[in-house]
mmCIF file of C-alpha atoms in Angstrom:
data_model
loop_
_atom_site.group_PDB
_atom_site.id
_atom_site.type_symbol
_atom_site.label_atom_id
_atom_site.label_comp_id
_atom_site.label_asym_id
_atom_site.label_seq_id
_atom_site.Cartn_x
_atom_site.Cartn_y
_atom_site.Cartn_z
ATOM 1 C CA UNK A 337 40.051 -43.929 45.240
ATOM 2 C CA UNK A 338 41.281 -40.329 45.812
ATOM 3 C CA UNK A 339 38.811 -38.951 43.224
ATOM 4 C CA UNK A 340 35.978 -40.702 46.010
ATOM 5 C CA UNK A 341 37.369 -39.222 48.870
ATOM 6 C CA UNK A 342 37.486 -36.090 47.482
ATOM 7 C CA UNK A 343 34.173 -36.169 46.499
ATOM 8 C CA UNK A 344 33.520 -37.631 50.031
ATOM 9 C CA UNK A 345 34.579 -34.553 51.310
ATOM 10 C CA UNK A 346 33.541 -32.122 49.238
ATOM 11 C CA UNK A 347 29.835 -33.184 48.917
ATOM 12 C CA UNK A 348 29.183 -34.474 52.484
ATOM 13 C CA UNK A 349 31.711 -33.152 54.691
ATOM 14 C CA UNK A 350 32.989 -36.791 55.657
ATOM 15 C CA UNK A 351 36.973 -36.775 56.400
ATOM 16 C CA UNK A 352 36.754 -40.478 55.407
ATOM 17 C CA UNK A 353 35.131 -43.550 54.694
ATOM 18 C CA UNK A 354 33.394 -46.099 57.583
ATOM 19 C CA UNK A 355 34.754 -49.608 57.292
ATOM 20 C CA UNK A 356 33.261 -51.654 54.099
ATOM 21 C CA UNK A 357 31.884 -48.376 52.492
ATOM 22 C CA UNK A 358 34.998 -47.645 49.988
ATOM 23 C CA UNK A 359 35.280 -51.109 48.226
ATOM 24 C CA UNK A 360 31.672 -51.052 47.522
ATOM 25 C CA UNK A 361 31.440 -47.906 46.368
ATOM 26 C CA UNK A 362 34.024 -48.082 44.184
ATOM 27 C CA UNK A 363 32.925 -51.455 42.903
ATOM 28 C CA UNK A 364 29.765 -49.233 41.904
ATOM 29 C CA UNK A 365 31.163 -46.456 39.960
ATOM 30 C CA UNK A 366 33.289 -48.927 37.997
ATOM 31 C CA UNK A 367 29.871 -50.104 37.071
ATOM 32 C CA UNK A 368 29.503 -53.904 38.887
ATOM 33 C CA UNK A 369 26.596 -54.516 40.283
ATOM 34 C CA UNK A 370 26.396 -55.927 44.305
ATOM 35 C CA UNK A 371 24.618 -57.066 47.801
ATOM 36 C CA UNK A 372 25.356 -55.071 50.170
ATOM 37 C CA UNK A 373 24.828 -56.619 53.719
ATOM 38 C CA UNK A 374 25.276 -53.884 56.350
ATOM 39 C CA UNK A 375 24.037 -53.270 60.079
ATOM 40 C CA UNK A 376 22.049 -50.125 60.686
ATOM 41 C CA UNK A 377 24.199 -47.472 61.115
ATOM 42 C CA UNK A 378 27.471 -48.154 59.774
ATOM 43 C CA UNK A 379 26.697 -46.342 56.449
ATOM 44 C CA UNK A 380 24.587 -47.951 53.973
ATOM 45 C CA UNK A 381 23.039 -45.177 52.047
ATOM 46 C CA UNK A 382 26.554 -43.410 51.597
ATOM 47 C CA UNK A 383 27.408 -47.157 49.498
ATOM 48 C CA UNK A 384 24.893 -45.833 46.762
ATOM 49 C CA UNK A 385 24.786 -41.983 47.315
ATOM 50 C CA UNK A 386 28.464 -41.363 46.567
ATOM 51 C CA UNK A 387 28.193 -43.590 43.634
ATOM 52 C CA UNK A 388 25.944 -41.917 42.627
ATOM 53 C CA UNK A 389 27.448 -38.619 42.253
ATOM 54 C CA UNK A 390 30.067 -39.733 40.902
ATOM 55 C CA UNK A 391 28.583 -41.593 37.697
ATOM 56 C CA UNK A 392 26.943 -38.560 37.107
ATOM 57 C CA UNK A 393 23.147 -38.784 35.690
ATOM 58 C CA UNK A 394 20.381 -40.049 37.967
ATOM 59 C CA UNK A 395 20.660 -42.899 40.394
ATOM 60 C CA UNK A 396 16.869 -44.399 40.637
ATOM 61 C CA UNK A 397 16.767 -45.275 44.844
ATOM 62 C CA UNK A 398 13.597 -47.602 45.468
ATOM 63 C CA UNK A 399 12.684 -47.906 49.022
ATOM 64 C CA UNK A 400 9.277 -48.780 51.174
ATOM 65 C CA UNK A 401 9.483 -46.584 54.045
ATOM 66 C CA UNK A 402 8.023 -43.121 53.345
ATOM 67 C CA UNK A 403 9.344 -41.212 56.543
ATOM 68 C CA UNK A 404 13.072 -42.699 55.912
ATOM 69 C CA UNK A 405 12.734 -41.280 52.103
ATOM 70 C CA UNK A 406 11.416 -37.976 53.379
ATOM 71 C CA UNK A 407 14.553 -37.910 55.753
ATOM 72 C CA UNK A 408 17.011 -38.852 53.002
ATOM 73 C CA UNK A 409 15.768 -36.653 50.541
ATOM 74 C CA UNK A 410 15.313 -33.750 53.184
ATOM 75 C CA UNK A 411 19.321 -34.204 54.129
ATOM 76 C CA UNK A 412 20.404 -34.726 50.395
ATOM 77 C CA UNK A 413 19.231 -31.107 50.165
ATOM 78 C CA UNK A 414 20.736 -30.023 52.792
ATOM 79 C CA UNK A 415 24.109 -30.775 51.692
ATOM 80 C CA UNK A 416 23.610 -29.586 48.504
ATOM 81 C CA UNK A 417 22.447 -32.570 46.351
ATOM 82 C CA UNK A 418 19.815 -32.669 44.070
ATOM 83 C CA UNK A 419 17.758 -35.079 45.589
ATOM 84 C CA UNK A 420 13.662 -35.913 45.236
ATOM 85 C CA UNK A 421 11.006 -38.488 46.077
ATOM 86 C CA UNK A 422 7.861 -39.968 44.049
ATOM 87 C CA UNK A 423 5.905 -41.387 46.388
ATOM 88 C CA UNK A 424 1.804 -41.259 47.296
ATOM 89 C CA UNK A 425 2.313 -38.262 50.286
ATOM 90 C CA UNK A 426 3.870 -36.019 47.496
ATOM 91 C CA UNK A 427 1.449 -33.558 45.737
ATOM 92 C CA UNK A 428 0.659 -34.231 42.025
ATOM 93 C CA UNK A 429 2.401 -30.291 41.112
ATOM 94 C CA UNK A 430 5.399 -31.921 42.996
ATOM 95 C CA UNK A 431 5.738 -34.714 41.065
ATOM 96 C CA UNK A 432 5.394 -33.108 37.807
ATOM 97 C CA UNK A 433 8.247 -30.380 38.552
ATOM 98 C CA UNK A 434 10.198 -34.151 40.104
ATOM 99 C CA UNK A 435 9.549 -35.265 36.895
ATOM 100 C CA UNK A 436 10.313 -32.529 34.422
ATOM 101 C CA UNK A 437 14.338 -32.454 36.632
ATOM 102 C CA UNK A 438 14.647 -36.232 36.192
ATOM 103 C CA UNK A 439 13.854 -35.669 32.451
ATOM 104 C CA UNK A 440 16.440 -32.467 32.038
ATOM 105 C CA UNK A 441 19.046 -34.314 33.463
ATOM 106 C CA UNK A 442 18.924 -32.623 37.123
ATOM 107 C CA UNK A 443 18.332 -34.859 39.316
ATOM 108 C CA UNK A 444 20.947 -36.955 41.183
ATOM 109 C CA UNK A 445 19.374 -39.121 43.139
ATOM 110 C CA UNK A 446 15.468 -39.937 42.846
ATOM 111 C CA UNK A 447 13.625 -41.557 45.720
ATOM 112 C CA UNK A 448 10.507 -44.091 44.584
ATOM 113 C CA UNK A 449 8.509 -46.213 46.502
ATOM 114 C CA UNK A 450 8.155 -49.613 44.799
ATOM 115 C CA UNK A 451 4.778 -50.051 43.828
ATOM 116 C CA UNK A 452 5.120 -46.686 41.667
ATOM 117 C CA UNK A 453 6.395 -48.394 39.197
ATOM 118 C CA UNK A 454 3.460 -49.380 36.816
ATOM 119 C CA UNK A 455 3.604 -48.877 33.216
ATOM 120 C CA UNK A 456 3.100 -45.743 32.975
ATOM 121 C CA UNK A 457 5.535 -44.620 35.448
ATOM 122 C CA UNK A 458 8.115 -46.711 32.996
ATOM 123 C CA UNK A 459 7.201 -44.985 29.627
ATOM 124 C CA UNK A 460 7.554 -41.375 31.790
ATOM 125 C CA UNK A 461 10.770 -42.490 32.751
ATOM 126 C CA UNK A 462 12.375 -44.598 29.929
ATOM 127 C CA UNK A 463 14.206 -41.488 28.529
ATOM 128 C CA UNK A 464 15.459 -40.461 31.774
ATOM 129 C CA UNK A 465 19.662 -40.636 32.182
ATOM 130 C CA UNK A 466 19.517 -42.926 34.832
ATOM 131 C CA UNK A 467 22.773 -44.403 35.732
ATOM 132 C CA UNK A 468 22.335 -46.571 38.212
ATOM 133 C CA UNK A 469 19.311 -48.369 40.231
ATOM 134 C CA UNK A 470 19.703 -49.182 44.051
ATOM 135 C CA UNK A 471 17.644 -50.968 46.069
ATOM 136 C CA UNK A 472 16.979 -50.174 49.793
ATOM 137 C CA UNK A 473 15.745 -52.787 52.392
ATOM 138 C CA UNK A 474 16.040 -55.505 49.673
ATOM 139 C CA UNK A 475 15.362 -58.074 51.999
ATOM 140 C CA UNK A 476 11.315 -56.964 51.164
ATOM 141 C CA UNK A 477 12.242 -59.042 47.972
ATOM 142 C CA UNK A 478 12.891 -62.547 49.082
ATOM 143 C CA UNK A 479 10.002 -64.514 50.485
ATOM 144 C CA UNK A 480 12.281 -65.759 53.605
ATOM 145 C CA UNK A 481 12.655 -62.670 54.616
ATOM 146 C CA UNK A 482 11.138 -60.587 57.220
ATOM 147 C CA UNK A 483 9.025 -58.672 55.964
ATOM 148 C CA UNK A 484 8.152 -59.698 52.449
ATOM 149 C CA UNK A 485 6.237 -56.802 49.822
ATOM 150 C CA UNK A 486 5.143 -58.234 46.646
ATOM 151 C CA UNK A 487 5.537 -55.031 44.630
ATOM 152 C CA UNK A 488 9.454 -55.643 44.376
ATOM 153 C CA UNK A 489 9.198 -58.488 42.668
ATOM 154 C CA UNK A 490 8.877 -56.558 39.942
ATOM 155 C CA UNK A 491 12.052 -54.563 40.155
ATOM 156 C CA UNK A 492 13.811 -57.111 38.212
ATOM 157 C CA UNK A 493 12.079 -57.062 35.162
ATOM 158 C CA UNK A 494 11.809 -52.778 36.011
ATOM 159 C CA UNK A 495 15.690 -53.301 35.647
ATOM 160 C CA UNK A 496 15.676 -54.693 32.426
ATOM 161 C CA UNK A 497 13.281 -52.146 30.824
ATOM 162 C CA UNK A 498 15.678 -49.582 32.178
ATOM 163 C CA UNK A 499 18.420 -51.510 29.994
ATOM 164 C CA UNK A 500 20.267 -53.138 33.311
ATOM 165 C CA UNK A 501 21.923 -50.128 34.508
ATOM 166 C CA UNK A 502 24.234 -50.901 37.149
ATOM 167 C CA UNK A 503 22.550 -51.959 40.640
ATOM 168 C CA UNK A 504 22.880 -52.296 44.059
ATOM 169 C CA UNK A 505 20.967 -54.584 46.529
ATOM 170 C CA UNK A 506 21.036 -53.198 50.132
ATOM 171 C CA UNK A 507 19.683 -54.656 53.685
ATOM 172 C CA UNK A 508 20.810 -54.485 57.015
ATOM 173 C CA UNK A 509 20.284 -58.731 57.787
ATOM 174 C CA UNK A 510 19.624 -61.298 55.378
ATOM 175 C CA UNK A 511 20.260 -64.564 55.738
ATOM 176 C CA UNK A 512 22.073 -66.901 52.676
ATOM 177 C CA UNK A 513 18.681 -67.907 52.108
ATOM 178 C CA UNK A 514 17.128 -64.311 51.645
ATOM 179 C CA UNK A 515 20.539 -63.124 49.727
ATOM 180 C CA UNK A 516 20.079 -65.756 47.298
ATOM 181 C CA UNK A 517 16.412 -64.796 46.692
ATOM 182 C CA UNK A 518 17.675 -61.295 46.204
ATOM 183 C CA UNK A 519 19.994 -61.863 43.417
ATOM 184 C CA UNK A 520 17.370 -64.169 41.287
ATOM 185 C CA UNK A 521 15.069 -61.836 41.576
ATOM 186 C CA UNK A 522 16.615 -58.845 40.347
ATOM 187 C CA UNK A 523 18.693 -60.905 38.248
ATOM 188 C CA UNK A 524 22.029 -60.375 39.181
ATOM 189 C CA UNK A 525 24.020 -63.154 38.252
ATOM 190 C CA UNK A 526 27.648 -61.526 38.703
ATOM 191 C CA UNK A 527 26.780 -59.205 41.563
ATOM 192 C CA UNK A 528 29.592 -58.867 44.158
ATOM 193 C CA UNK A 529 28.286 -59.786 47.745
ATOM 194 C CA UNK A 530 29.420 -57.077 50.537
ATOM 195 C CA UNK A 531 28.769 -58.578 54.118
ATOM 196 C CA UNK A 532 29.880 -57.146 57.059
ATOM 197 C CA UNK A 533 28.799 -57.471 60.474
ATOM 198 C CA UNK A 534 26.116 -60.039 60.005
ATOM 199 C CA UNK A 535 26.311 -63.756 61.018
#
């Protein structure tokens, strides 16, 4: 746990952790997988970011919402992180040079959308170090949930072609229902649930 807050501090410039982030993330690094249930705001993305950096390789972060990637990616930078996104508003030179860092081994964290992830995209990427897959606003993979996106039902067999790293499910409301539908999906028979703040 020191070795986290350390590298809490040193890469992010947080004096410590919010309630509910340190047992997940280190849960993560020891390589378990988990649901994380979390209200807006109280630090979700830190639950996979400092995992990420400190299992070293790439974390693979699949999310839906464009301008949220653009303003994770954007303050990844800023702090120093080698952060980048695939998604359709990125230029086709961009994603080549995103590509050619994920394959060197450069990239820490890589943002995709979730329909990106077509065949092709999976040969590019099978001999990529990628240590560990997280899944933002997982809730879009249960149909009881809110706002439902077909293309993530694929993640789960996307996991298994990346040779089950470990992974992390992560939504700020999701009923027992929608949890459940999360897990099956991606597969995850032995995650760890996280819930806080949600009845």
């Amino acid at each position: 746990m020191n070795d986290l807050e350390s590298l809490l501090r040193k890469r992010f410039g947080y004096p410590g952790f919010r309630d509910g982030q340190a047992s997940v993330c280190t849960h993560l690094v020891e390589g378990g997988d988990a649901l994380v249930v979390m209200p807006t705001g109280a630090g979700k993305s830190l639950c996979y970011q400092l995992p990420a950096l400190a299992r070293g390789g790439t974390t693979l972060v699949v999310s839906p919402l464009l301008a949220l990637m653009k303003d994770q990616v954007d303050a990844l930078q800023a702090l120093g992180i080698r952060a980048a996104a695939i998604n359709s508003q990125v230029s086709l030179a961009e994603r080549r040079d995103t590509m050619s860092e994920l394959l060197a081994g450069r990239l820490e964290l890589l943002y995709v959308a979730p329909e990106r992830f077509g065949p092709a995209f999976l040969r590019r990427i099978e001999n990529a170090p990628i240590r560990m897959l997280a899944i933002d606003e997982a809730h879009c993979l249960s149909q009881w949930g809110h706002d439902f996106r077909p293309d993530y039902l694929r993640l789960g067999e996307v996991r298994e072609q990346l040779g089950r790293p470990p992974t992390v499910a992560l939504t700020a409301t999701a009923t027992p229902a929608v949890q459940a539908d999360i897990l099956s999906h991606l597969r995850l028979d032995d995650a760890r649930r996280f819930i806080r703040g949600f009845d």
